[in-house]
């Protein structure tokens, strides 16, 4: 505890690793701490049967930002994996994102015009003009049939709330295409790090002191004395001792097993969209890297309401939580020696490329 650093970085995930790497390049001393027993946060991967397993769920890197793409390629090589998940509704298989393959399977339509006419008719029959919630937004995008089979049950499992109670903006992330294109992300650059995400973060943190199994809040006052400035990537409400109340998250529970077969489901990601199946999706990890191992590893994902002590995954960005976050942000803005960043520090759903983009921007402003 006697050594002094320029920066104490709380969290060894992407945001913390990028900031630490940039600070080290500028000759700054950094200490990175994390309460987990590994680096890389929720993008952590570990090897099992020669397969890189995504411990905290599937992460597919995708971006249109060439600067970010070039940046991550400094640390590792990316393969050509393209995210093309499929949906399983009671044994019926549909392509995602919703595209002409989906529309053909659902309705037998062949042309984009036929698909649009079908959706417009179902939207009209539902009487939707201005979508006020997720259900209405979904129907206005893809029609009633697809909403009922492929969105309603899945979304209720994921968020633990009826679709009518969820804000419309959540579904706006969902791509809809009138082409026969199964590529989920309409991104210029896409892939998975060869050898897993842990290797990517490990290379970012090369030459930087890292302490794992170290909880910042176990000795906050002492840690704060160790550095001129703190970069905090944990939950913002936790930083302030939940003094204004707890922000809400959705959490995820995983059941992972190794199977004595070469290929379980033929795809990396299969969503189970009916409400009766208790899990939301199954990940078969080997397909992220085109694996040919004799065994396979699968993970079933179960969405759950978050409680203190659980891993927070998705912020619940409804009006109530957004207003509470703004109050915490006002407190954070008064902390002159603390930078709050990342998915938890900013209570925001960030894709990986956005985390890197923001971390690089903050580091540039801070260090130059």
PDB file of N, CA, C and O in Angstrom, residues 56-57 158 250-254 280-281 300-306 310-314:
ATOM      1  N   UNK A  56     -19.169 -15.281 -19.601  1.00  0.00           N
ATOM      2  CA  UNK A  56     -20.299 -14.396 -19.280  1.00  0.00           C
ATOM      3  C   UNK A  56     -21.178 -14.144 -20.500  1.00  0.00           C
ATOM      4  O   UNK A  56     -21.760 -13.073 -20.653  1.00  0.00           O
ATOM      5  N   UNK A  57     -21.283 -15.120 -21.366  1.00  0.00           N
ATOM      6  CA  UNK A  57     -22.157 -14.976 -22.524  1.00  0.00           C
ATOM      7  C   UNK A  57     -21.411 -14.573 -23.776  1.00  0.00           C
ATOM      8  O   UNK A  57     -20.260 -14.130 -23.743  1.00  0.00           O
ATOM      9  N   UNK A 158     -36.241 -12.264 -21.109  1.00  0.00           N
ATOM     10  CA  UNK A 158     -35.001 -11.488 -20.976  1.00  0.00           C
ATOM     11  C   UNK A 158     -35.134 -10.363 -19.948  1.00  0.00           C
ATOM     12  O   UNK A 158     -34.226 -10.117 -19.166  1.00  0.00           O
ATOM     13  N   UNK A 250     -30.656  -6.209 -15.163  1.00  0.00           N
ATOM     14  CA  UNK A 250     -30.977  -7.610 -15.398  1.00  0.00           C
ATOM     15  C   UNK A 250     -29.680  -8.389 -15.272  1.00  0.00           C
ATOM     16  O   UNK A 250     -28.616  -7.920 -15.682  1.00  0.00           O
ATOM     17  N   UNK A 251     -29.778  -9.551 -14.688  1.00  0.00           N
ATOM     18  CA  UNK A 251     -28.624 -10.420 -14.567  1.00  0.00           C
ATOM     19  C   UNK A 251     -28.835 -11.655 -15.436  1.00  0.00           C
ATOM     20  O   UNK A 251     -29.927 -11.866 -15.981  1.00  0.00           O
ATOM     21  N   UNK A 252     -27.806 -12.464 -15.581  1.00  0.00           N
ATOM     22  CA  UNK A 252     -27.886 -13.676 -16.393  1.00  0.00           C
ATOM     23  C   UNK A 252     -27.208 -14.812 -15.637  1.00  0.00           C
ATOM     24  O   UNK A 252     -26.136 -14.628 -15.051  1.00  0.00           O
ATOM     25  N   UNK A 253     -27.834 -15.969 -15.633  1.00  0.00           N
ATOM     26  CA  UNK A 253     -27.242 -17.165 -15.040  1.00  0.00           C
ATOM     27  C   UNK A 253     -26.931 -18.156 -16.157  1.00  0.00           C
ATOM     28  O   UNK A 253     -27.703 -18.289 -17.111  1.00  0.00           O
ATOM     29  N   UNK A 254     -25.784 -18.825 -16.052  1.00  0.00           N
ATOM     30  CA  UNK A 254     -25.345 -19.741 -17.111  1.00  0.00           C
ATOM     31  C   UNK A 254     -25.230 -21.159 -16.582  1.00  0.00           C
ATOM     32  O   UNK A 254     -24.743 -21.374 -15.471  1.00  0.00           O
ATOM     33  N   UNK A 280     -33.124 -18.427 -22.360  1.00  0.00           N
ATOM     34  CA  UNK A 280     -33.310 -17.540 -23.519  1.00  0.00           C
ATOM     35  C   UNK A 280     -32.544 -18.024 -24.737  1.00  0.00           C
ATOM     36  O   UNK A 280     -33.009 -17.865 -25.869  1.00  0.00           O
ATOM     37  N   UNK A 281     -31.374 -18.616 -24.525  1.00  0.00           N
ATOM     38  CA  UNK A 281     -30.597 -19.080 -25.676  1.00  0.00           C
ATOM     39  C   UNK A 281     -29.558 -20.091 -25.253  1.00  0.00           C
ATOM     40  O   UNK A 281     -29.245 -20.235 -24.063  1.00  0.00           O
ATOM     41  N   UNK A 300     -26.304 -22.679 -21.499  1.00  0.00           N
ATOM     42  CA  UNK A 300     -27.691 -22.212 -21.503  1.00  0.00           C
ATOM     43  C   UNK A 300     -27.758 -20.924 -20.693  1.00  0.00           C
ATOM     44  O   UNK A 300     -27.202 -20.857 -19.596  1.00  0.00           O
ATOM     45  N   UNK A 301     -28.458 -19.924 -21.220  1.00  0.00           N
ATOM     46  CA  UNK A 301     -28.565 -18.634 -20.543  1.00  0.00           C
ATOM     47  C   UNK A 301     -29.964 -18.461 -19.959  1.00  0.00           C
ATOM     48  O   UNK A 301     -30.966 -18.645 -20.651  1.00  0.00           O
ATOM     49  N   UNK A 302     -29.999 -18.090 -18.695  1.00  0.00           N
ATOM     50  CA  UNK A 302     -31.253 -17.808 -18.001  1.00  0.00           C
ATOM     51  C   UNK A 302     -31.215 -16.359 -17.530  1.00  0.00           C
ATOM     52  O   UNK A 302     -30.319 -15.971 -16.775  1.00  0.00           O
ATOM     53  N   UNK A 303     -32.170 -15.570 -17.972  1.00  0.00           N
ATOM     54  CA  UNK A 303     -32.244 -14.188 -17.525  1.00  0.00           C
ATOM     55  C   UNK A 303     -32.843 -14.142 -16.123  1.00  0.00           C
ATOM     56  O   UNK A 303     -33.702 -14.957 -15.777  1.00  0.00           O
ATOM     57  N   UNK A 304     -32.363 -13.179 -15.312  1.00  0.00           N
ATOM     58  CA  UNK A 304     -32.825 -13.111 -13.920  1.00  0.00           C
ATOM     59  C   UNK A 304     -32.851 -11.668 -13.448  1.00  0.00           C
ATOM     60  O   UNK A 304     -32.107 -10.817 -13.941  1.00  0.00           O
ATOM     61  N   UNK A 305     -33.715 -11.411 -12.486  1.00  0.00           N
ATOM     62  CA  UNK A 305     -33.740 -10.097 -11.829  1.00  0.00           C
ATOM     63  C   UNK A 305     -32.469  -9.968 -11.002  1.00  0.00           C
ATOM     64  O   UNK A 305     -32.050 -10.901 -10.335  1.00  0.00           O
ATOM     65  N   UNK A 306     -31.838  -8.811 -11.061  1.00  0.00           N
ATOM     66  CA  UNK A 306     -30.590  -8.592 -10.348  1.00  0.00           C
ATOM     67  C   UNK A 306     -30.852  -8.231  -8.890  1.00  0.00           C
ATOM     68  O   UNK A 306     -31.811  -7.525  -8.576  1.00  0.00           O
ATOM     69  N   UNK A 310     -25.158 -10.184  -7.167  1.00  0.00           N
ATOM     70  CA  UNK A 310     -25.193 -10.790  -8.498  1.00  0.00           C
ATOM     71  C   UNK A 310     -24.352  -9.973  -9.472  1.00  0.00           C
ATOM     72  O   UNK A 310     -24.030  -8.807  -9.213  1.00  0.00           O
ATOM     73  N   UNK A 311     -24.037 -10.574 -10.596  1.00  0.00           N
ATOM     74  CA  UNK A 311     -23.334  -9.858 -11.658  1.00  0.00           C
ATOM     75  C   UNK A 311     -24.342  -9.011 -12.433  1.00  0.00           C
ATOM     76  O   UNK A 311     -25.294  -9.532 -13.000  1.00  0.00           O
ATOM     77  N   UNK A 312     -24.172  -7.672 -12.452  1.00  0.00           N
ATOM     78  CA  UNK A 312     -25.103  -6.841 -13.233  1.00  0.00           C
ATOM     79  C   UNK A 312     -24.735  -6.872 -14.712  1.00  0.00           C
ATOM     80  O   UNK A 312     -23.588  -6.667 -15.073  1.00  0.00           O
ATOM     81  N   UNK A 313     -25.712  -7.143 -15.579  1.00  0.00           N
ATOM     82  CA  UNK A 313     -25.443  -7.235 -17.014  1.00  0.00           C
ATOM     83  C   UNK A 313     -26.045  -6.068 -17.782  1.00  0.00           C
ATOM     84  O   UNK A 313     -25.341  -5.301 -18.415  1.00  0.00           O
ATOM     85  N   UNK A 314     -27.373  -5.969 -17.735  1.00  0.00           N
ATOM     86  CA  UNK A 314     -28.047  -4.974 -18.565  1.00  0.00           C
ATOM     87  C   UNK A 314     -28.715  -3.926 -17.688  1.00  0.00           C
ATOM     88  O   UNK A 314     -29.571  -4.268 -16.866  1.00  0.00           O
TER      89      UNK A 314
END
